[in-house]
XYZ file of C-alpha atoms in Angstrom:
660
model
C -0.556 38.463 9.677
C 2.156 41.108 8.975
C 0.761 44.558 8.113
C 2.471 46.587 5.392
C 2.418 49.934 7.242
C 4.088 52.692 5.265
C 5.916 50.343 3.147
C 5.549 50.859 -0.708
C 4.420 47.392 -1.849
C 3.897 46.191 -5.412
C 0.124 46.136 -4.499
C 0.065 49.925 -3.669
C 2.311 50.814 -6.739
C -0.249 48.995 -8.813
C -2.863 51.549 -7.736
C -0.814 54.347 -9.417
C -1.115 52.523 -12.790
C -4.571 50.998 -12.456
C -7.377 52.967 -10.734
C -8.471 51.066 -7.434
C -11.999 51.104 -6.583
C -11.295 50.680 -2.828
C -8.316 50.486 -0.463
C -7.221 46.764 -0.195
C -8.156 45.494 3.190
C -4.720 44.196 3.796
C -3.357 47.925 3.639
C -4.548 49.892 6.556
C -2.095 52.335 7.894
C -4.515 54.224 10.269
C -5.443 51.093 12.100
C -1.844 50.284 12.813
C -1.294 53.742 14.114
C -4.095 53.343 16.442
C -2.614 50.110 17.715
C -6.015 48.251 16.996
C -6.072 44.447 16.346
C -8.759 42.803 14.360
C -10.186 46.226 13.583
C -10.917 46.635 17.310
C -12.916 43.507 17.544
C -12.048 41.646 20.728
C -11.738 37.803 20.514
C -14.388 36.049 22.529
C -17.055 38.869 22.522
C -20.431 39.147 20.981
C -19.005 41.256 18.169
C -16.350 38.651 17.546
C -18.883 35.885 17.240
C -20.949 38.081 14.845
C -17.887 38.702 12.665
C -16.910 35.054 12.511
C -20.520 34.125 11.650
C -20.708 36.672 8.785
C -17.210 35.293 7.593
C -18.470 31.742 7.791
C -21.848 32.144 6.356
C -22.114 35.132 4.034
C -21.809 34.469 0.360
C -19.095 36.054 -1.870
C -21.589 38.572 -3.222
C -22.639 39.555 0.310
C -19.161 39.961 1.400
C -18.222 41.984 -1.553
C -21.287 44.137 -1.990
C -23.298 43.952 1.255
C -20.190 44.279 3.638
C -18.113 46.278 0.951
C -14.998 44.158 1.493
C -12.411 44.574 -1.077
C -13.325 41.908 -3.679
C -10.004 40.054 -3.166
C -10.699 39.701 0.437
C -14.217 38.438 -0.235
C -12.879 35.838 -2.769
C -10.060 34.835 -0.363
C -12.510 34.246 2.538
C -14.648 31.993 0.323
C -11.668 30.114 -1.042
C -10.407 29.464 2.614
C -13.818 28.156 3.460
C -14.006 25.815 0.507
C -10.719 24.122 1.353
C -7.943 22.742 -0.763
C -10.403 21.466 -3.497
C -11.878 24.907 -3.962
C -15.316 23.689 -3.916
C -17.850 24.585 -1.259
C -20.067 21.973 0.273
C -17.406 19.244 0.082
C -15.581 17.256 2.792
C -12.451 19.547 3.173
C -14.595 22.775 3.878
C -13.328 24.817 6.760
C -14.673 27.365 9.146
C -13.095 30.230 10.973
C -13.160 29.335 14.676
C -11.115 32.402 15.749
C -10.420 35.913 14.707
C -6.733 35.042 14.321
C -7.698 32.247 11.865
C -9.805 34.747 9.693
C -6.868 37.293 9.976
C -4.509 34.841 8.290
C -6.455 35.030 5.179
C -4.792 37.090 2.364
C -6.313 40.610 2.081
C -8.051 40.284 5.420
C -6.911 42.837 8.007
C -8.325 45.781 10.118
C -10.423 47.320 7.490
C -12.055 43.976 6.701
C -12.699 43.364 10.277
C -14.403 46.821 10.831
C -16.557 46.354 7.688
C -17.681 42.792 8.772
C -18.485 44.189 12.322
C -20.617 47.130 10.702
C -22.249 44.656 8.280
C -23.150 42.095 10.951
C -24.660 44.853 13.199
C -26.653 46.524 10.263
C -28.110 43.221 9.110
C -28.987 41.803 12.477
C -28.526 38.422 10.893
C -25.365 37.311 12.691
C -26.198 37.969 16.228
C -24.880 35.433 18.663
C -26.512 33.862 21.724
C -27.508 30.516 23.024
C -27.954 28.090 19.989
C -30.118 24.996 20.114
C -27.949 22.356 18.312
C -29.404 18.990 17.602
C -27.119 15.980 17.056
C -28.907 12.818 15.561
C -26.685 9.837 16.248
C -26.480 6.168 15.456
C -23.933 3.402 15.251
C -23.339 -0.096 13.801
C -25.738 0.231 10.811
C -23.882 -2.664 9.020
C -25.519 -1.913 5.643
C -29.073 -3.034 6.834
C -30.847 -1.210 3.874
C -33.802 -3.662 4.112
C -35.675 -4.054 7.579
C -33.698 -6.613 9.635
C -35.570 -9.675 10.770
C -35.860 -11.694 14.015
C -34.394 -10.214 17.131
C -32.163 -7.778 15.033
C -35.356 -6.068 13.891
C -36.831 -5.379 17.287
C -36.397 -2.946 20.218
C -37.498 -4.323 23.585
C -39.647 -1.788 25.257
C -40.685 -3.377 28.549
C -39.935 -6.203 31.050
C -41.219 -9.024 28.828
C -39.202 -9.255 25.636
C -41.445 -11.627 24.149
C -44.374 -9.178 23.961
C -42.967 -5.886 24.865
C -41.110 -4.705 21.721
C -41.500 -2.618 18.564
C -40.341 -3.686 15.136
C -37.732 -1.289 13.945
C -34.988 -0.632 11.345
C -34.793 -0.575 7.627
C -33.120 2.441 5.705
C -36.520 3.546 4.352
C -37.838 4.117 7.824
C -34.708 5.013 9.597
C -34.217 7.842 6.981
C -37.642 9.063 7.487
C -37.262 9.333 11.250
C -33.880 11.337 10.640
C -35.748 13.752 8.361
C -38.682 14.228 10.739
C -36.227 15.065 13.660
C -34.241 17.301 11.401
C -37.271 19.202 10.393
C -37.912 20.041 14.071
C -34.672 21.910 14.364
C -32.660 23.359 11.320
C -29.555 23.355 13.400
C -28.904 19.641 12.986
C -25.840 17.442 12.457
C -26.149 13.735 11.754
C -23.291 11.619 13.247
C -22.319 8.010 13.581
C -19.947 5.976 15.824
C -18.636 3.376 13.236
C -19.443 0.260 11.485
C -21.683 1.666 8.965
C -20.174 -0.744 6.603
C -18.745 -4.235 6.894
C -20.605 -7.486 8.090
C -23.439 -6.400 5.785
C -26.327 -8.211 4.088
C -25.800 -9.436 0.556
C -27.415 -6.486 -1.044
C -24.626 -4.152 0.197
C -21.845 -6.722 0.456
C -22.290 -7.945 -3.151
C -21.296 -4.350 -4.218
C -18.555 -3.707 -1.782
C -20.815 -1.810 0.382
C -21.209 0.988 -2.072
C -24.980 0.777 -1.492
C -24.426 1.435 2.158
C -22.462 4.569 1.583
C -25.018 5.893 -0.949
C -27.669 5.325 1.594
C -25.808 7.370 4.192
C -25.325 10.142 1.678
C -28.969 10.350 1.058
C -29.564 10.325 4.762
C -27.368 13.409 5.216
C -24.747 11.964 7.362
C -22.186 14.550 8.338
C -19.452 12.965 10.355
C -18.546 9.387 11.287
C -15.785 7.730 13.105
C -14.108 4.595 11.725
C -15.257 1.280 13.388
C -13.406 -2.160 13.260
C -15.726 -3.381 10.428
C -14.704 -0.585 8.270
C -11.366 -2.350 7.921
C -12.974 -5.688 6.839
C -11.601 -5.187 3.223
C -8.365 -3.275 4.348
C -7.467 0.320 4.455
C -7.133 0.989 0.832
C -10.631 -0.117 0.262
C -11.708 1.947 3.195
C -10.179 4.987 1.667
C -11.973 4.322 -1.544
C -15.210 4.297 0.478
C -14.304 8.030 1.566
C -12.817 9.239 -1.757
C -14.839 7.335 -4.338
C -13.887 5.407 -7.520
C -14.818 1.951 -8.712
C -13.564 -1.215 -6.989
C -10.524 -2.403 -8.965
C -11.831 -5.856 -9.603
C -15.695 -5.726 -9.854
C -16.675 -2.296 -8.779
C -19.636 -0.120 -10.028
C -21.640 -3.075 -11.048
C -24.699 -0.879 -11.372
C -23.132 0.852 -14.416
C -22.823 4.185 -12.470
C -19.648 5.622 -11.021
C -19.061 5.644 -7.207
C -18.544 9.045 -5.627
C -17.654 7.921 -2.176
C -18.878 9.187 1.168
C -20.092 12.915 1.285
C -19.577 12.490 5.086
C -16.323 13.009 6.807
C -14.666 9.907 8.278
C -12.530 10.480 11.373
C -10.016 8.299 13.185
C -7.501 10.193 15.437
C -5.848 6.855 16.838
C -5.316 4.838 13.605
C -1.846 5.666 12.408
C 0.154 4.545 9.321
C 3.365 2.789 10.440
C 5.034 3.836 7.197
C 4.214 7.488 7.403
C 3.434 8.098 11.027
C 0.274 9.967 10.126
C -3.385 9.207 10.766
C -5.265 7.388 8.080
C -8.199 9.908 8.428
C -8.350 13.428 10.021
C -8.444 13.387 13.857
C -10.987 16.025 14.255
C -13.336 18.293 12.419
C -15.131 21.613 13.668
C -18.600 22.465 12.427
C -20.086 25.998 12.805
C -23.829 26.017 13.708
C -25.247 29.620 13.666
C -22.093 30.653 15.484
C -21.753 27.758 17.733
C -18.734 25.818 17.107
C -18.917 22.020 17.571
C -15.670 20.020 17.561
C -15.741 16.377 16.788
C -13.030 13.741 17.677
C -13.246 10.343 16.220
C -11.583 7.208 17.559
C -11.631 3.529 16.588
C -11.481 0.550 18.830
C -7.945 0.054 20.071
C -8.494 -3.726 19.869
C -9.679 -3.761 16.159
C -6.757 -6.018 15.117
C -8.129 -8.745 17.584
C -11.670 -8.580 16.042
C -10.986 -8.087 12.341
C -9.404 -10.128 9.642
C -5.521 -10.018 10.044
C -5.077 -8.411 6.767
C -7.556 -5.578 7.695
C -5.102 -3.543 9.697
C -1.759 -4.605 8.296
C 0.627 -1.497 8.424
C -1.550 0.288 11.064
C -1.090 1.060 14.623
C -4.031 1.816 16.820
C -3.471 3.768 19.856
C -5.233 4.038 23.354
C -8.565 5.786 22.851
C -8.533 8.023 26.036
C -4.970 9.213 25.637
C -5.706 10.054 21.999
C -8.827 12.052 22.801
C -7.386 13.939 25.847
C -4.402 15.036 23.669
C -6.700 16.571 21.132
C -8.760 18.629 23.551
C -6.199 21.524 23.775
C -5.848 21.696 20.080
C -9.567 22.233 19.664
C -9.608 24.675 22.531
C -6.950 26.685 20.862
C -9.209 26.976 17.862
C -11.825 28.482 19.976
C -13.768 25.172 20.336
C -15.465 24.481 23.813
C -18.196 22.170 22.819
C -16.405 18.670 22.065
C -18.139 15.572 20.990
C -16.412 12.251 20.810
C -17.464 9.541 18.334
C -15.934 6.302 19.685
C -16.349 2.870 18.290
C -16.198 1.076 21.512
C -19.026 0.075 23.775
C -20.238 -1.300 27.090
C -23.343 -3.097 28.453
C -26.246 -2.079 30.341
C -29.234 -3.838 31.923
C -31.770 -1.248 31.394
C -34.145 -0.395 28.442
C -33.157 1.301 25.341
C -33.142 4.960 26.541
C -32.011 4.178 30.201
C -28.717 4.058 32.143
C -29.002 1.075 34.397
C -26.152 -1.505 35.307
C -23.575 -0.012 33.015
C -20.264 -1.899 32.613
C -17.571 -2.577 30.109
C -14.532 -0.872 28.251
C -16.530 2.193 27.210
C -17.310 3.426 30.791
C -13.729 2.744 31.737
C -12.639 5.004 28.923
C -15.207 7.739 29.815
C -13.818 7.757 33.279
C -10.536 8.649 31.966
C -11.537 11.518 29.702
C -10.908 15.184 29.971
C -13.543 17.033 31.863
C -13.891 19.368 28.640
C -15.730 16.568 26.865
C -19.345 17.159 26.524
C -20.815 14.196 24.597
C -19.628 10.599 23.955
C -21.331 8.848 21.119
C -20.450 5.095 21.301
C -20.996 1.886 19.388
C -19.523 -1.583 18.791
C -21.339 -3.727 21.449
C -24.856 -2.934 20.067
C -25.877 -1.589 23.303
C -28.714 0.976 23.737
C -28.460 3.567 26.556
C -28.559 7.338 27.453
C -26.340 8.127 30.407
C -25.242 11.260 32.059
C -21.888 10.413 33.717
C -19.852 13.269 35.261
C -21.512 15.870 33.128
C -20.901 13.986 29.907
C -23.809 12.571 27.781
C -22.872 8.998 27.004
C -25.047 7.390 24.345
C -25.462 4.341 22.075
C -28.182 3.453 19.604
C -28.263 -0.415 19.561
C -27.406 -1.441 15.963
C -28.890 -1.840 12.341
C -30.712 1.458 12.290
C -33.312 0.658 14.903
C -32.611 3.703 16.973
C -31.671 7.270 16.447
C -30.248 9.134 19.453
C -31.596 12.730 19.640
C -29.069 14.869 21.445
C -30.055 18.568 22.191
C -27.322 20.811 23.284
C -27.759 24.491 24.358
C -24.577 26.176 23.284
C -23.714 29.779 24.071
C -22.048 30.850 20.865
C -20.305 33.703 22.733
C -18.398 31.381 25.058
C -18.699 28.181 23.146
C -19.777 26.226 26.094
C -22.702 23.842 26.594
C -25.070 25.389 28.985
C -27.599 22.529 29.011
C -28.002 19.210 27.289
C -30.284 16.104 27.002
C -30.687 13.135 25.028
C -33.036 10.306 24.175
C -33.196 7.229 22.051
C -36.046 7.346 19.402
C -37.191 3.973 17.913
C -37.034 3.862 14.186
C -40.560 2.355 13.870
C -42.077 1.059 10.631
C -45.267 3.058 10.954
C -43.853 6.087 9.008
C -43.876 6.779 5.244
C -40.906 5.350 3.481
C -38.171 7.618 2.399
C -38.365 7.971 -1.325
C -34.452 8.353 -1.818
C -33.810 5.144 0.141
C -36.645 3.255 -1.808
C -34.941 4.137 -4.996
C -31.439 2.838 -3.716
C -32.862 -0.350 -2.407
C -34.892 -0.903 -5.757
C -31.785 -0.559 -7.819
C -29.664 -2.854 -5.843
C -32.459 -5.369 -5.149
C -32.962 -5.764 -8.795
C -29.234 -6.606 -9.311
C -28.933 -9.021 -6.406
C -32.366 -10.713 -6.341
C -31.454 -13.655 -8.573
C -28.781 -14.667 -6.101
C -30.380 -13.512 -2.983
C -33.770 -15.010 -3.337
C -32.526 -18.478 -4.202
C -33.865 -21.014 -1.648
C -31.144 -23.138 -0.073
C -33.007 -24.939 2.678
C -35.716 -25.193 5.052
C -36.152 -24.828 8.890
C -38.928 -26.108 11.178
C -38.531 -23.088 13.649
C -36.600 -19.959 14.398
C -32.744 -20.341 14.570
C -31.759 -17.594 16.936
C -28.302 -16.143 17.258
C -28.837 -14.926 20.805
C -28.233 -17.515 23.583
C -31.452 -19.307 24.681
C -29.421 -20.533 27.733
C -26.825 -18.587 29.520
C -24.189 -19.916 27.094
C -25.661 -21.458 23.961
C -27.075 -20.039 20.790
C -29.149 -22.472 18.566
C -27.858 -20.971 15.412
C -24.130 -20.926 16.695
C -24.222 -24.627 17.637
C -25.641 -25.284 14.198
C -23.140 -23.491 12.471
C -20.372 -25.341 14.400
C -22.193 -28.624 13.352
C -22.065 -27.532 9.776
C -18.451 -26.626 9.914
C -17.683 -29.971 11.406
C -19.638 -31.866 8.851
C -17.860 -29.973 5.971
C -14.360 -30.982 7.313
C -14.676 -34.481 8.424
C -12.476 -35.413 5.455
C -9.709 -33.407 7.037
C -9.891 -35.397 10.235
C -11.904 -32.995 12.292
C -13.632 -34.422 15.324
C -14.831 -30.978 16.775
C -15.678 -27.513 15.582
C -15.901 -24.173 17.427
C -17.638 -20.929 16.271
C -17.043 -17.406 17.646
C -20.439 -15.762 18.442
C -19.511 -12.415 16.933
C -19.409 -14.200 13.641
C -23.096 -15.156 13.877
C -24.629 -11.903 12.578
C -28.448 -12.505 12.232
C -31.382 -14.974 13.149
C -32.910 -17.275 10.605
C -36.604 -17.060 11.098
C -39.392 -19.449 10.160
C -41.610 -16.586 9.045
C -41.087 -15.288 5.336
C -38.641 -12.530 4.849
C -39.488 -9.410 2.805
C -38.398 -11.503 -0.288
C -41.722 -13.440 0.089
C -40.536 -17.039 0.269
C -42.566 -19.724 1.804
C -42.669 -20.064 5.541
C -39.732 -22.050 6.672
C -37.712 -21.557 3.457
C -34.088 -20.160 3.939
C -32.813 -18.046 1.070
C -29.277 -17.451 0.157
C -29.516 -13.864 1.167
C -30.730 -14.897 4.533
C -27.774 -17.382 4.978
C -25.252 -14.755 3.832
C -26.568 -12.191 6.402
C -25.829 -14.859 9.094
C -22.251 -15.513 7.716
C -21.192 -12.433 5.641
C -17.403 -12.286 6.219
C -16.269 -14.981 3.613
C -14.084 -16.814 6.122
C -12.506 -19.957 5.023
C -12.601 -22.975 7.368
C -9.220 -24.227 8.903
C -8.723 -27.649 10.339
C -5.703 -27.847 12.682
C -4.089 -30.113 15.306
C -4.085 -29.110 19.000
C -3.357 -30.911 22.208
C -6.078 -31.457 24.708
C -4.108 -29.023 27.126
C -4.282 -26.250 24.325
C -7.972 -26.985 23.820
C -8.537 -26.467 27.665
C -6.503 -23.177 27.421
C -8.776 -22.125 24.427
C -11.920 -22.682 26.521
C -10.313 -20.656 29.484
C -9.627 -17.800 27.009
C -13.321 -17.364 26.754
C -13.089 -15.154 29.791
C -10.608 -12.232 30.101
C -10.108 -8.776 31.710
C -9.445 -5.435 30.192
C -9.012 -2.398 32.333
C -10.430 -4.174 35.322
C -13.611 -5.209 33.421
C -14.301 -8.881 32.637
C -15.177 -9.791 29.137
C -17.001 -12.939 27.940
C -16.792 -14.427 24.558
C -18.361 -17.862 24.747
C -17.558 -20.225 21.737
C -20.413 -22.126 20.191
C -19.576 -25.784 19.797
C -20.415 -28.683 17.650
C -22.548 -31.625 19.018
C -19.424 -33.764 19.776
C -18.290 -31.373 22.292
C -19.486 -31.000 25.905
C -18.223 -29.375 29.171
C -19.375 -27.491 32.203
C -17.977 -24.310 33.817
C -18.171 -22.375 37.109
C -18.499 -18.591 36.939
C -17.264 -18.368 40.792
C -13.930 -19.789 39.799
C -10.923 -17.682 39.064
C -10.054 -16.752 35.417
C -8.041 -19.643 34.003
C -9.754 -22.212 36.181
C -13.452 -22.001 35.150
C -13.791 -25.113 32.974
C -14.132 -28.403 34.729
C -11.611 -30.722 32.966
C -13.422 -33.819 34.023
C -16.436 -32.815 32.045
C -14.636 -31.625 29.016
C -15.495 -34.272 26.379
C -15.269 -34.826 22.693
C -17.340 -37.581 21.175
C -18.228 -38.644 24.799
C -14.588 -39.204 25.798
C -12.706 -36.919 28.292
C -10.199 -34.767 26.679
C -6.650 -35.810 27.628
C -4.116 -32.990 27.970
C -1.422 -34.859 26.154
C -3.565 -36.201 23.318
C -3.751 -34.528 19.907
C -7.167 -33.600 18.363
C -8.108 -32.256 14.960
C -10.590 -29.282 15.251
C -12.269 -26.930 12.801
C -12.465 -23.151 13.294
C -12.885 -20.346 10.794
C -9.704 -18.554 9.596
C -10.394 -15.464 11.883
C -10.190 -17.751 15.086
C -7.291 -19.874 13.643
C -5.231 -16.727 13.444
C -6.016 -15.886 17.113
C -8.945 -13.564 16.511
C -11.200 -12.520 19.443
C -8.487 -13.170 21.915
C -8.016 -16.981 21.367
C -4.378 -16.673 20.929
C -3.713 -20.273 21.741
C -5.028 -21.288 18.440
C -2.017 -19.784 16.554
C -0.205 -22.657 17.957
C -2.278 -25.063 15.973
C -0.212 -27.283 13.525
C -0.945 -29.517 10.457
C -3.263 -26.846 9.089
C -5.555 -27.749 6.162
C -7.684 -25.177 4.542
C -11.323 -25.823 3.759
C -14.190 -24.098 2.032
C -16.113 -20.867 2.929
C -18.120 -21.033 6.189
C -21.262 -19.799 4.159
C -20.767 -22.819 1.924
C -20.660 -25.095 4.836
C -23.912 -23.732 6.251
C -25.627 -23.855 2.890
C -24.528 -27.398 2.294
C -25.671 -28.435 5.660
C -29.231 -27.002 4.969
C -29.128 -28.909 1.741
C -28.158 -32.290 3.386
C -30.613 -31.966 6.502
C -33.891 -30.296 5.237
C -35.791 -29.465 7.138
C -33.446 -28.447 9.779
C -34.646 -28.072 13.437
C -33.110 -25.861 16.070
C -30.587 -27.881 17.995
C -31.050 -28.424 21.778
C -28.891 -26.192 23.909
C -27.497 -29.019 26.026
C -23.801 -28.925 25.115
C -22.472 -26.525 27.609
C -23.492 -26.230 31.279
C -23.121 -23.292 33.498
C -22.804 -24.547 37.019
């Protein structure tokens, strides 16, 4: 900042009128004469680190009285830390990452720097060295306040998944594990890689995911990137999740206001087409005992393909790696050398939950393109679980639904800002710990409000209906949902139905849920958890050739990596496919049948899909060409109607699609 030197300023003149208790820190002729900068403190040294720690951490009283700063300088430092809202401990709080940033604060100049240096040395409280920083990371929580059931509530721990597993998840247990790990290291930040909300069970979805945000506030989440499901209700609703306020239609049903997220959402690559600005901040920097940790948050570039079309209207989503790499120099200019990426994109592995075996997928292609300065990549989206060290970068993911917490330990040299050592492990959020009281209170409140609807029995089953494939291609629950959608739209001329596997969100189990219904009973809450998106059904006309193209679009490549997204089919559909054949030629047309008859390329067929697929979602672009569209009811209503008409429902045989 400009120094006043020998100029007679209004500030100096005022001292002739009113007695000044001390020389204002912004007026320091002797320091200018000596040519000193920052009071002789040199950027990047131990002294600089200590001065910045004092400026970032000391109270106004300590700065004013202990360090003997001019009171205006002390107040200005505190005001700068508090951010635009003027309140400490809120989302816009700032830290001083460099001496230059501190020097830009009004009333701070050479005198203030010398006083801060002396105070830091005298107290011994702001020394800098290697700081043990702990990051506790997770992803894809999806509002699972209550313990998830079936396969969604287990972590496989050995080679035999049927016996080698631990039950895990549930906000009460998840939070207890977070608090236990936090107690082991006070230098802890809790971070998330997206999809905290969206595609949530009824308890959260019924209240526009306000319960999930309240749960994360109670956990003490610090920073999160935006995932694709954060956009399920559109950007304006997501902004409400951050900033608070009641939903304009039916918000705050509990009678309380909604304060919004206390944690900071980031998304560097989601840009408003109207303003050209990012919807959320791109980065945030946190000071941990002098160690500066910079976070970059990015969202899945393909969000528009896997989210309701209205969810990202008016937004442009940029390439993840290019966005991240462009922000690295900006953080480094701020004196940040420890850089953590929170990315809502994932891959796949063949190993156990804390291993790094057989990695593949888009995430790892992105990691290969990242700047060498990146230290940690916390990932999500694919619900994978892994801990990898790739090219000096820790690359982690913690499954989904609050079943795992990734414990990342970084040794950071606060003087240089660099990570000198780092390791990570996935910790299972087992259910053998005491329940977190704050989470119990949140669950009890919303359970009471949602129970009359959630606990209503809508059908019965004779066995588990699993969302995961029991063969290489078919999911019993996915096939049953396709059957339900076909039955619900027969009056619209439908002869077949197809269901995207990503829309099947949970198992339906024979065993009683926590609600305590009888074995085999299916509650509305369970059915909602399976189909939470509120998709309407669409019956449309396509040619046999277009249907064949749709099936071929189940396989695609991105960045040289093959992606597979196998549709679940109604009982009227059958075909076989060969994984050794090239893309676009894998389905054997002679085996592709509807109602037992080979599909003819030139013939027209009426099929039913959900509105998401009908608009080309999940990469099935050919469905946008469908004509003679007729809207139907909700996907959830079709499923509930099927349960009512066919009780008890048995798991369908997985014999509709054959992998050669």
